[in-house]
mmCIF file of C-alpha atoms in Angstrom:
data_model
loop_
_atom_site.group_PDB
_atom_site.id
_atom_site.type_symbol
_atom_site.label_atom_id
_atom_site.label_comp_id
_atom_site.label_asym_id
_atom_site.label_seq_id
_atom_site.Cartn_x
_atom_site.Cartn_y
_atom_site.Cartn_z
ATOM 1 C CA MET A 241 -4.758 -15.253 29.598
ATOM 2 C CA PRO A 242 -0.674 -14.470 31.517
ATOM 3 C CA SER A 243 2.094 -14.224 29.074
ATOM 4 C CA ALA A 244 5.277 -12.594 28.709
ATOM 5 C CA TRP A 245 7.082 -10.868 25.747
ATOM 6 C CA VAL A 246 10.047 -8.787 24.879
ATOM 7 C CA THR A 247 9.975 -5.647 23.024
ATOM 8 C CA THR A 248 12.925 -3.409 21.995
ATOM 9 C CA ARG A 249 13.607 0.415 22.480
ATOM 10 C CA VAL A 250 16.537 2.726 21.500
ATOM 11 C CA THR A 251 17.740 4.559 24.263
ATOM 12 C CA ALA A 252 18.963 8.711 24.395
ATOM 13 C CA GLU A 253 22.423 7.825 23.670
ATOM 14 C CA GLY A 254 21.755 5.129 20.531
ATOM 15 C CA ASP A 255 21.895 1.785 22.296
ATOM 16 C CA LYS A 256 19.921 -1.265 21.645
ATOM 17 C CA ARG A 257 18.270 -2.265 25.000
ATOM 18 C CA TYR A 258 16.006 -5.464 25.322
ATOM 19 C CA ARG A 259 12.399 -4.722 27.618
ATOM 20 C CA VAL A 260 11.479 -8.137 29.508
ATOM 21 C CA MET A 261 7.314 -7.506 30.378
ATOM 22 C CA PHE A 262 4.200 -9.731 31.462
ATOM 23 C CA ARG A 263 0.740 -9.873 32.428
ATOM 24 C CA LEU A 264 -0.968 -11.552 34.864
ATOM 25 C CA GLY A 265 -4.778 -12.175 32.690
ATOM 26 C CA GLY A 266 -5.420 -11.349 29.904
ATOM 27 C CA ARG A 267 -5.255 -8.359 27.091
ATOM 28 C CA GLU A 268 -6.888 -6.278 29.867
ATOM 29 C CA SER A 269 -4.992 -6.746 32.523
ATOM 30 C CA MET A 270 -1.909 -4.018 33.272
ATOM 31 C CA PRO A 271 1.105 -5.179 32.169
ATOM 32 C CA ARG A 272 4.216 -5.107 34.311
ATOM 33 C CA TYR A 273 7.997 -4.779 33.852
ATOM 34 C CA ALA A 274 10.304 -7.305 34.052
ATOM 35 C CA GLY A 275 13.787 -6.050 33.977
ATOM 36 C CA SER A 276 15.927 -4.079 30.737
ATOM 37 C CA PHE A 277 19.229 -6.034 28.970
ATOM 38 C CA PRO A 278 21.715 -4.678 26.846
ATOM 39 C CA THR A 279 21.257 -8.093 24.869
ATOM 40 C CA LYS A 280 18.643 -10.123 23.623
ATOM 41 C CA ARG A 281 20.411 -13.359 24.959
ATOM 42 C CA GLU A 282 19.959 -11.755 28.835
ATOM 43 C CA ALA A 283 16.191 -10.933 27.792
ATOM 44 C CA LEU A 284 15.030 -14.196 26.463
ATOM 45 C CA ALA A 285 16.508 -15.934 29.269
ATOM 46 C CA ARG A 286 14.478 -13.072 31.639
ATOM 47 C CA LYS A 287 11.423 -14.229 29.108
ATOM 48 C CA ALA A 288 12.020 -18.046 30.286
ATOM 49 C CA TRP A 289 11.405 -17.362 34.355
ATOM 50 C CA VAL A 290 8.946 -15.759 33.863
ATOM 51 C CA VAL A 291 7.316 -18.519 31.728
ATOM 52 C CA GLY A 292 7.690 -20.398 34.022
ATOM 53 C CA GLU A 293 7.057 -18.708 37.076
ATOM 54 C CA LEU A 294 3.458 -17.716 35.467
ATOM 55 C CA ALA A 295 3.378 -21.604 33.945
ATOM 56 C CA SER A 296 3.583 -23.066 38.409
ATOM 57 C CA MET A 297 1.006 -20.397 38.802
ATOM 58 C CA ARG A 298 3.621 -17.948 40.350
ATOM 59 C CA VAL A 299 4.026 -14.160 40.738
ATOM 60 C CA PRO A 300 7.597 -13.414 39.307
ATOM 61 C CA ASP A 301 9.544 -11.823 42.028
ATOM 62 C CA LEU A 302 11.651 -9.982 40.889
ATOM 63 C CA ALA A 303 13.492 -8.201 43.958
ATOM 64 C CA ALA A 304 14.446 -12.437 44.407
ATOM 65 C CA LEU A 305 16.336 -12.013 41.722
ATOM 66 C CA GLU A 306 18.731 -9.692 42.677
ATOM 67 C CA ARG A 307 18.963 -11.021 46.403
ATOM 68 C CA GLU A 308 20.489 -14.169 44.386
ATOM 69 C CA PRO A 309 22.149 -14.352 40.818
ATOM 70 C CA ALA A 310 19.525 -16.403 39.133
ATOM 71 C CA ARG A 311 21.265 -19.495 37.709
ATOM 72 C CA ALA A 312 20.569 -21.081 34.275
ATOM 73 C CA PRO A 313 18.111 -23.404 35.186
ATOM 74 C CA THR A 314 18.873 -27.273 33.833
ATOM 75 C CA LEU A 315 17.633 -28.658 30.130
ATOM 76 C CA SER A 316 15.271 -30.850 32.829
ATOM 77 C CA GLU A 317 13.360 -27.763 34.164
ATOM 78 C CA ALA A 318 14.240 -25.634 30.953
ATOM 79 C CA ALA A 319 12.250 -28.571 29.042
ATOM 80 C CA GLU A 320 9.440 -28.900 31.846
ATOM 81 C CA ARG A 321 9.122 -24.703 31.313
ATOM 82 C CA TRP A 322 9.418 -24.929 27.272
ATOM 83 C CA ARG A 323 6.209 -27.481 27.660
ATOM 84 C CA ALA A 324 3.937 -25.524 29.938
ATOM 85 C CA SER A 325 4.074 -22.561 28.140
ATOM 86 C CA ARG A 326 2.978 -24.842 24.475
ATOM 87 C CA VAL A 327 -0.668 -24.045 25.207
ATOM 88 C CA ASP A 328 -0.796 -23.045 21.990
ATOM 89 C CA VAL A 329 -0.822 -26.855 20.212
ATOM 90 C CA THR A 330 -3.003 -29.666 20.489
ATOM 91 C CA GLU A 331 -2.545 -32.077 22.745
ATOM 92 C CA ALA A 332 -1.677 -34.471 20.409
ATOM 93 C CA THR A 333 1.479 -31.854 19.791
ATOM 94 C CA ARG A 334 1.728 -32.266 23.512
ATOM 95 C CA VAL A 335 1.961 -35.603 23.535
ATOM 96 C CA LEU A 336 4.811 -35.822 20.786
ATOM 97 C CA HIS A 337 7.156 -33.285 22.436
ATOM 98 C CA ARG A 338 6.638 -34.713 25.687
ATOM 99 C CA VAL A 339 7.915 -38.388 24.217
ATOM 100 C CA ALA A 340 10.473 -36.453 21.944
ATOM 101 C CA LEU A 341 12.353 -34.977 24.941
ATOM 102 C CA GLY A 342 11.525 -37.800 27.160
ATOM 103 C CA ARG A 343 14.473 -39.442 25.304
ATOM 104 C CA VAL A 344 16.627 -36.637 25.848
ATOM 105 C CA VAL A 345 15.987 -35.234 29.138
ATOM 106 C CA PRO A 346 17.896 -38.539 30.890
ATOM 107 C CA LEU A 347 20.339 -38.231 28.348
ATOM 108 C CA LEU A 348 20.838 -34.746 29.345
ATOM 109 C CA GLY A 349 18.547 -33.508 31.318
ATOM 110 C CA ASP A 350 21.805 -32.239 34.639
ATOM 111 C CA HIS A 351 23.169 -30.312 32.409
ATOM 112 C CA ARG A 352 22.902 -26.336 32.759
ATOM 113 C CA VAL A 353 21.584 -25.135 29.327
ATOM 114 C CA ASP A 354 24.333 -22.105 29.409
ATOM 115 C CA GLU A 355 26.903 -25.572 29.384
ATOM 116 C CA LEU A 356 25.699 -27.439 26.780
ATOM 117 C CA ASN A 357 27.553 -27.513 23.724
ATOM 118 C CA VAL A 358 27.987 -29.018 19.919
ATOM 119 C CA ASP A 359 29.695 -32.694 21.509
ATOM 120 C CA ASP A 360 26.702 -32.590 24.055
ATOM 121 C CA VAL A 361 24.219 -32.549 21.873
ATOM 122 C CA ASN A 362 26.164 -35.668 19.200
ATOM 123 C CA ALA A 363 26.973 -37.501 21.796
ATOM 124 C CA MET A 364 23.375 -37.942 23.325
ATOM 125 C CA ILE A 365 23.273 -38.266 19.088
ATOM 126 C CA ALA A 366 25.398 -41.058 19.230
ATOM 127 C CA GLU A 367 23.191 -42.974 22.439
ATOM 128 C CA LEU A 368 20.071 -42.696 21.191
ATOM 129 C CA THR A 369 21.848 -44.380 17.704
ATOM 130 C CA LYS A 370 22.655 -47.260 20.321
ATOM 131 C CA ALA A 371 19.623 -47.764 21.269
ATOM 132 C CA GLY A 372 17.739 -48.261 18.186
ATOM 133 C CA ARG A 373 15.854 -44.795 17.970
ATOM 134 C CA LYS A 374 15.326 -44.204 14.037
ATOM 135 C CA ARG A 375 16.888 -40.835 12.578
ATOM 136 C CA GLU A 376 13.551 -39.752 11.999
ATOM 137 C CA THR A 377 12.773 -40.128 16.045
ATOM 138 C CA ILE A 378 15.807 -38.627 16.984
ATOM 139 C CA ARG A 379 15.819 -35.907 14.540
ATOM 140 C CA LYS A 380 12.344 -34.913 16.099
ATOM 141 C CA SER A 381 14.203 -34.903 19.324
ATOM 142 C CA VAL A 382 16.994 -32.924 18.114
ATOM 143 C CA LYS A 383 13.934 -30.374 17.472
ATOM 144 C CA TYR A 384 12.747 -29.419 20.354
ATOM 145 C CA LEU A 385 15.543 -29.704 22.012
ATOM 146 C CA ALA A 386 16.653 -27.165 19.989
ATOM 147 C CA ALA A 387 13.704 -25.368 20.704
ATOM 148 C CA VAL A 388 13.701 -25.535 25.033
ATOM 149 C CA LEU A 389 17.437 -24.090 23.926
ATOM 150 C CA GLU A 390 16.026 -21.014 22.170
ATOM 151 C CA GLU A 391 12.279 -20.505 24.293
ATOM 152 C CA ALA A 392 15.780 -20.429 27.401
ATOM 153 C CA GLY A 393 18.050 -17.882 25.687
ATOM 154 C CA VAL A 394 20.415 -19.826 24.799
ATOM 155 C CA ASP A 395 22.435 -18.280 21.218
ATOM 156 C CA PRO A 396 24.456 -19.756 18.993
ATOM 157 C CA ASN A 397 21.811 -22.700 20.495
ATOM 158 C CA PRO A 398 23.755 -25.980 20.528
ATOM 159 C CA ALA A 399 20.907 -28.142 18.688
ATOM 160 C CA ARG A 400 21.247 -25.595 15.259
ATOM 161 C CA HIS A 401 24.581 -25.916 14.942
ATOM 162 C CA ARG A 402 25.582 -27.332 11.188
ATOM 163 C CA ARG A 403 28.526 -29.563 13.535
ATOM 164 C CA ILE A 404 24.942 -31.648 14.348
ATOM 165 C CA ARG A 405 25.489 -35.113 12.846
ATOM 166 C CA LEU A 406 22.707 -37.277 12.894
ATOM 167 C CA PRO A 407 22.895 -41.024 11.686
ATOM 168 C CA HIS A 408 22.817 -41.932 8.449
ATOM 169 C CA GLU A 409 19.917 -44.413 7.272
ATOM 170 C CA GLU A 410 19.500 -46.098 4.226
ATOM 171 C CA PRO A 411 15.717 -45.379 2.931
ATOM 172 C CA THR A 412 13.285 -48.671 3.464
ATOM 173 C CA ASP A 413 9.953 -49.580 2.873
ATOM 174 C CA ILE A 414 7.585 -49.862 5.800
ATOM 175 C CA GLU A 415 6.361 -53.257 6.413
ATOM 176 C CA PRO A 416 3.348 -53.150 7.884
ATOM 177 C CA PRO A 417 2.494 -55.813 10.907
ATOM 178 C CA THR A 418 0.255 -58.908 9.307
ATOM 179 C CA THR A 419 -2.629 -60.583 10.809
ATOM 180 C CA GLU A 420 -0.999 -62.834 12.872
ATOM 181 C CA HIS A 421 1.642 -60.691 15.017
ATOM 182 C CA VAL A 422 -0.824 -58.255 15.560
ATOM 183 C CA GLU A 423 -2.937 -61.123 17.267
ATOM 184 C CA THR A 424 0.836 -62.663 18.675
ATOM 185 C CA VAL A 425 1.734 -59.818 20.136
ATOM 186 C CA TYR A 426 -1.946 -59.082 21.789
ATOM 187 C CA ARG A 427 -1.546 -62.580 23.050
ATOM 188 C CA LEU A 428 2.130 -61.468 25.208
ATOM 189 C CA LEU A 429 0.661 -57.636 26.563
ATOM 190 C CA ALA A 430 -0.077 -57.514 29.384
ATOM 191 C CA SER A 431 -4.138 -56.749 29.566
ATOM 192 C CA ALA A 432 -3.483 -52.586 30.523
ATOM 193 C CA TYR A 433 -2.661 -52.409 26.490
ATOM 194 C CA ARG A 434 -4.600 -55.039 25.041
ATOM 195 C CA LEU A 435 -7.693 -53.111 24.077
ATOM 196 C CA PRO A 436 -5.193 -50.299 23.297
ATOM 197 C CA LEU A 437 -3.656 -52.115 20.430
ATOM 198 C CA LEU A 438 -7.070 -53.218 19.132
ATOM 199 C CA TRP A 439 -7.719 -50.073 19.338
ATOM 200 C CA LEU A 440 -5.024 -48.599 17.327
ATOM 201 C CA ASP A 441 -5.598 -51.084 15.026
ATOM 202 C CA TRP A 442 -8.859 -51.192 13.803
ATOM 203 C CA SER A 443 -9.133 -47.183 13.709
ATOM 204 C CA GLY A 444 -5.791 -46.910 12.512
ATOM 205 C CA ALA A 445 -5.898 -43.711 15.065
ATOM 206 C CA ARG A 446 -2.138 -42.312 16.335
ATOM 207 C CA VAL A 447 -0.676 -43.145 18.901
ATOM 208 C CA ALA A 448 -1.101 -40.222 20.529
ATOM 209 C CA SER A 449 -5.098 -41.326 21.143
ATOM 210 C CA VAL A 450 -4.854 -44.247 23.831
ATOM 211 C CA GLU A 451 -4.103 -41.393 26.466
ATOM 212 C CA MET A 452 -6.488 -38.480 24.993
ATOM 213 C CA ILE A 453 -9.464 -40.536 24.366
ATOM 214 C CA LEU A 454 -12.131 -39.972 27.138
ATOM 215 C CA VAL A 455 -15.218 -42.279 28.630
ATOM 216 C CA GLY A 456 -17.127 -39.511 27.717
ATOM 217 C CA ASP A 457 -15.832 -39.559 24.173
ATOM 218 C CA TYR A 458 -17.494 -43.650 24.240
ATOM 219 C CA ASP A 459 -21.128 -43.344 22.745
ATOM 220 C CA GLU A 460 -22.484 -46.435 24.061
ATOM 221 C CA GLN A 461 -25.959 -45.640 22.020
ATOM 222 C CA ASP A 462 -23.982 -46.132 18.563
ATOM 223 C CA ARG A 463 -20.814 -47.904 19.679
ATOM 224 C CA ARG A 464 -18.912 -45.666 18.337
ATOM 225 C CA VAL A 465 -16.229 -43.423 20.191
ATOM 226 C CA ARG A 466 -15.259 -39.423 19.025
ATOM 227 C CA LEU A 467 -11.488 -38.592 17.993
ATOM 228 C CA ARG A 468 -11.921 -34.442 19.309
ATOM 229 C CA ALA A 469 -10.841 -31.912 16.885
ATOM 230 C CA THR A 470 -8.215 -31.010 19.376
ATOM 231 C CA THR A 471 -6.551 -34.683 18.437
ATOM 232 C CA THR A 472 -6.625 -34.584 14.510
ATOM 233 C CA LYS A 473 -3.889 -33.854 11.639
ATOM 234 C CA THR A 474 -7.253 -32.195 10.006
ATOM 235 C CA ARG A 475 -8.626 -30.308 14.029
ATOM 236 C CA THR A 476 -11.838 -31.870 13.207
ATOM 237 C CA ALA A 477 -13.907 -34.028 15.137
ATOM 238 C CA LEU A 478 -13.729 -38.024 13.964
ATOM 239 C CA TRP A 479 -16.518 -40.790 14.670
ATOM 240 C CA VAL A 480 -15.182 -44.313 14.530
ATOM 241 C CA ASP A 481 -17.608 -46.677 14.444
ATOM 242 C CA LEU A 482 -16.915 -49.419 16.275
ATOM 243 C CA PRO A 483 -17.069 -53.430 15.354
ATOM 244 C CA ASP A 484 -19.740 -55.343 17.959
ATOM 245 C CA PRO A 485 -16.269 -57.937 19.244
ATOM 246 C CA LEU A 486 -14.099 -54.558 20.185
ATOM 247 C CA ALA A 487 -17.291 -52.320 21.349
ATOM 248 C CA ASP A 488 -18.678 -55.320 24.157
ATOM 249 C CA ALA A 489 -15.026 -55.444 25.386
ATOM 250 C CA ILE A 490 -14.807 -51.595 26.035
ATOM 251 C CA GLU A 491 -18.030 -51.485 27.055
ATOM 252 C CA ALA A 492 -17.076 -54.123 29.268
ATOM 253 C CA THR A 493 -14.592 -52.224 31.131
ATOM 254 C CA LEU A 494 -16.916 -49.627 32.685
ATOM 255 C CA PRO A 495 -18.276 -48.605 35.671
ATOM 256 C CA PRO A 496 -22.358 -48.308 35.571
ATOM 257 C CA ARG A 497 -23.697 -45.380 33.344
ATOM 258 C CA GLU A 498 -24.434 -43.666 36.966
ATOM 259 C CA ASP A 499 -21.237 -44.171 38.653
ATOM 260 C CA ARG A 500 -19.015 -43.036 35.057
ATOM 261 C CA ASN A 501 -16.342 -39.960 34.705
ATOM 262 C CA SER A 502 -17.160 -38.296 31.362
ATOM 263 C CA ASP A 503 -13.467 -37.090 31.694
ATOM 264 C CA ALA A 504 -12.015 -40.080 32.249
ATOM 265 C CA PRO A 505 -9.601 -41.921 30.455
ATOM 266 C CA LEU A 506 -11.128 -44.386 28.507
ATOM 267 C CA PHE A 507 -7.861 -46.437 28.749
ATOM 268 C CA PRO A 508 -7.027 -45.778 32.624
ATOM 269 C CA GLY A 509 -2.993 -46.084 33.150
ATOM 270 C CA VAL A 510 -1.897 -46.293 29.202
ATOM 271 C CA SER A 511 0.037 -43.771 28.057
ATOM 272 C CA ALA A 512 1.880 -43.089 24.519
ATOM 273 C CA ASP A 513 4.948 -44.282 25.396
ATOM 274 C CA ARG A 514 3.822 -46.981 27.428
ATOM 275 C CA LEU A 515 2.349 -49.449 25.253
ATOM 276 C CA ARG A 516 4.930 -48.795 22.114
ATOM 277 C CA THR A 517 7.380 -49.987 25.086
ATOM 278 C CA ALA A 518 4.872 -53.161 25.819
ATOM 279 C CA ILE A 519 4.304 -53.551 21.866
ATOM 280 C CA THR A 520 8.186 -53.782 21.301
ATOM 281 C CA ARG A 521 8.513 -56.132 24.574
ATOM 282 C CA ALA A 522 6.456 -58.493 22.880
ATOM 283 C CA CYS A 523 8.044 -58.564 18.978
ATOM 284 C CA ARG A 524 10.914 -59.402 21.210
ATOM 285 C CA ALA A 525 9.570 -61.846 22.852
ATOM 286 C CA ALA A 526 7.893 -63.690 19.742
ATOM 287 C CA GLY A 527 11.092 -64.143 17.619
ATOM 288 C CA ILE A 528 8.879 -62.123 15.252
ATOM 289 C CA PRO A 529 9.813 -57.955 13.704
ATOM 290 C CA ALA A 530 9.260 -55.332 15.563
ATOM 291 C CA PHE A 531 6.739 -52.861 14.600
ATOM 292 C CA SER A 532 5.687 -49.599 16.867
ATOM 293 C CA PRO A 533 1.939 -48.337 16.974
ATOM 294 C CA HIS A 534 2.568 -46.016 13.981
ATOM 295 C CA ASP A 535 3.083 -48.981 11.746
ATOM 296 C CA LEU A 536 -0.313 -49.899 12.808
ATOM 297 C CA ARG A 537 -2.062 -46.849 10.727
ATOM 298 C CA HIS A 538 -0.168 -47.901 7.763
ATOM 299 C CA ARG A 539 -2.095 -51.544 8.186
ATOM 300 C CA ARG A 540 -5.076 -49.843 7.977
ATOM 301 C CA ILE A 541 -4.732 -47.800 5.606
ATOM 302 C CA SER A 542 -3.359 -50.170 3.623
ATOM 303 C CA LEU A 543 -6.454 -53.140 4.556
ATOM 304 C CA LEU A 544 -8.864 -49.815 3.594
ATOM 305 C CA HIS A 545 -7.464 -49.787 -0.092
ATOM 306 C CA ARG A 546 -7.457 -53.971 -0.356
ATOM 307 C CA GLN A 547 -10.919 -53.564 0.386
ATOM 308 C CA GLY A 548 -12.299 -51.293 -2.288
ATOM 309 C CA ARG A 549 -12.357 -48.059 -0.491
ATOM 310 C CA SER A 550 -11.860 -44.862 -2.296
ATOM 311 C CA TRP A 551 -8.729 -42.935 -1.151
ATOM 312 C CA ALA A 552 -11.483 -40.046 0.026
ATOM 313 C CA GLU A 553 -12.940 -42.498 2.326
ATOM 314 C CA ILE A 554 -10.069 -43.776 3.534
ATOM 315 C CA ALA A 555 -8.633 -40.292 4.765
ATOM 316 C CA ARG A 556 -11.951 -39.851 6.111
ATOM 317 C CA PHE A 557 -11.852 -42.523 8.534
ATOM 318 C CA VAL A 558 -8.572 -41.719 9.636
ATOM 319 C CA GLY A 559 -8.139 -38.169 9.979
ATOM 320 C CA GLN A 560 -5.370 -37.436 7.024
ATOM 321 C CA ARG A 561 -5.812 -34.330 5.776
ATOM 322 C CA LYS A 562 -4.108 -34.680 2.213
ATOM 323 C CA LEU A 563 -4.990 -37.887 -0.438
ATOM 324 C CA SER A 564 -1.674 -37.753 -2.007
ATOM 325 C CA ILE A 565 -0.272 -38.453 1.288
ATOM 326 C CA THR A 566 -2.135 -40.772 1.948
ATOM 327 C CA ALA A 567 -2.100 -43.082 -1.372
ATOM 328 C CA ASP A 568 2.173 -42.519 -1.478
ATOM 329 C CA THR A 569 3.353 -42.736 2.198
ATOM 330 C CA TYR A 570 0.396 -45.044 4.253
ATOM 331 C CA THR A 571 -0.337 -48.509 1.230
ATOM 332 C CA HIS A 572 1.902 -50.880 1.253
ATOM 333 C CA VAL A 573 2.314 -54.791 -0.175
ATOM 334 C CA LEU A 574 0.015 -56.834 2.509
ATOM 335 C CA SER A 575 1.335 -60.399 2.512
ATOM 336 C CA ASP A 576 -2.635 -61.103 4.682
ATOM 337 C CA GLY A 577 -5.989 -58.737 4.094
ATOM 338 C CA ARG A 578 -7.514 -60.187 6.455
ATOM 339 C CA GLU A 579 -8.713 -58.787 9.421
ATOM 340 C CA VAL A 580 -7.649 -59.477 12.885
ATOM 341 C CA ASP A 581 -10.043 -61.786 14.875
ATOM 342 C CA LEU A 582 -11.552 -59.918 17.281
ATOM 343 C CA ALA A 583 -14.092 -61.884 18.689
ATOM 344 C CA GLY A 584 -11.652 -65.054 18.853
ATOM 345 C CA LEU A 585 -8.867 -63.011 20.998
ATOM 346 C CA LEU A 586 -11.168 -61.267 23.163
ATOM 347 C CA GLU A 587 -12.915 -64.725 24.053
ATOM 348 C CA SER A 588 -9.696 -66.256 24.436
ATOM 349 C CA SER A 589 -8.687 -63.366 26.828
ATOM 350 C CA ARG A 590 -11.693 -63.703 28.961
#
């Protein structure tokens, strides 16, 4: 697998130099030289450029850099390179990166990374706050912005400066949506988002699952869906048994068995971003408290607890690593303990 790295050496004169090296293949391939620099910042900038070229499946052309002075990439370009380089994370984490940076790039994407300053980052935070984003949501965006700038060799990093100020937010108790609210939103959603909503409400899975579950993850014989190890926090595969009405609805969307593409998405055309936006708009249209896809996870765990399931069973069902987190973070007092009327909703939408 292609890679790039920075090494240090001390010259005969006692000066420290930072050397950038890369490989086009695995460890068996010959290391190649990509430049030597007096500062770590310059070396990291060259490394970021090399990583971007490798991610784009191009052999880094150092001669081209000598012909034309390199300009620092825009934040949009640097973010794409950073995301492409993160081959070390799960698919679920890659979705998180895309979503978090998707809030940053529209506001700062045209800026050159070496021109960004603390005021720019704080202005972005102010815009996200004005748009109604929660403190934790903004914190994640700032965190991954800092990672992008660090990879691009920006030092000092404005996203890590002590003057960065996140919005104040009073701690509030999470109130999962009621059954009636989930059913109301279902009726207002476009057809493409209805099954993903019911899937999340039943499974308690993380929202990233709606774009990562493939047709090949559906077990028609046992009527269950596989959450692959790369999509769960526990890094272990998880099977979710489906109730008959939900399984019937999913199977109705699939082509004949002989024509199925096992690598096709089970919920085509649906992304975590689009589903989140669609749910928010439906809540606004219905005049009910807004809830997020993740709130459905809180709702499912609370329902399972109310139904008398043990913490071990609940943690296994939703793929939660620590029982204490399941008990302390995800359980809430529900105003009703009723399951969504899957059969009634699906019948009414045919």
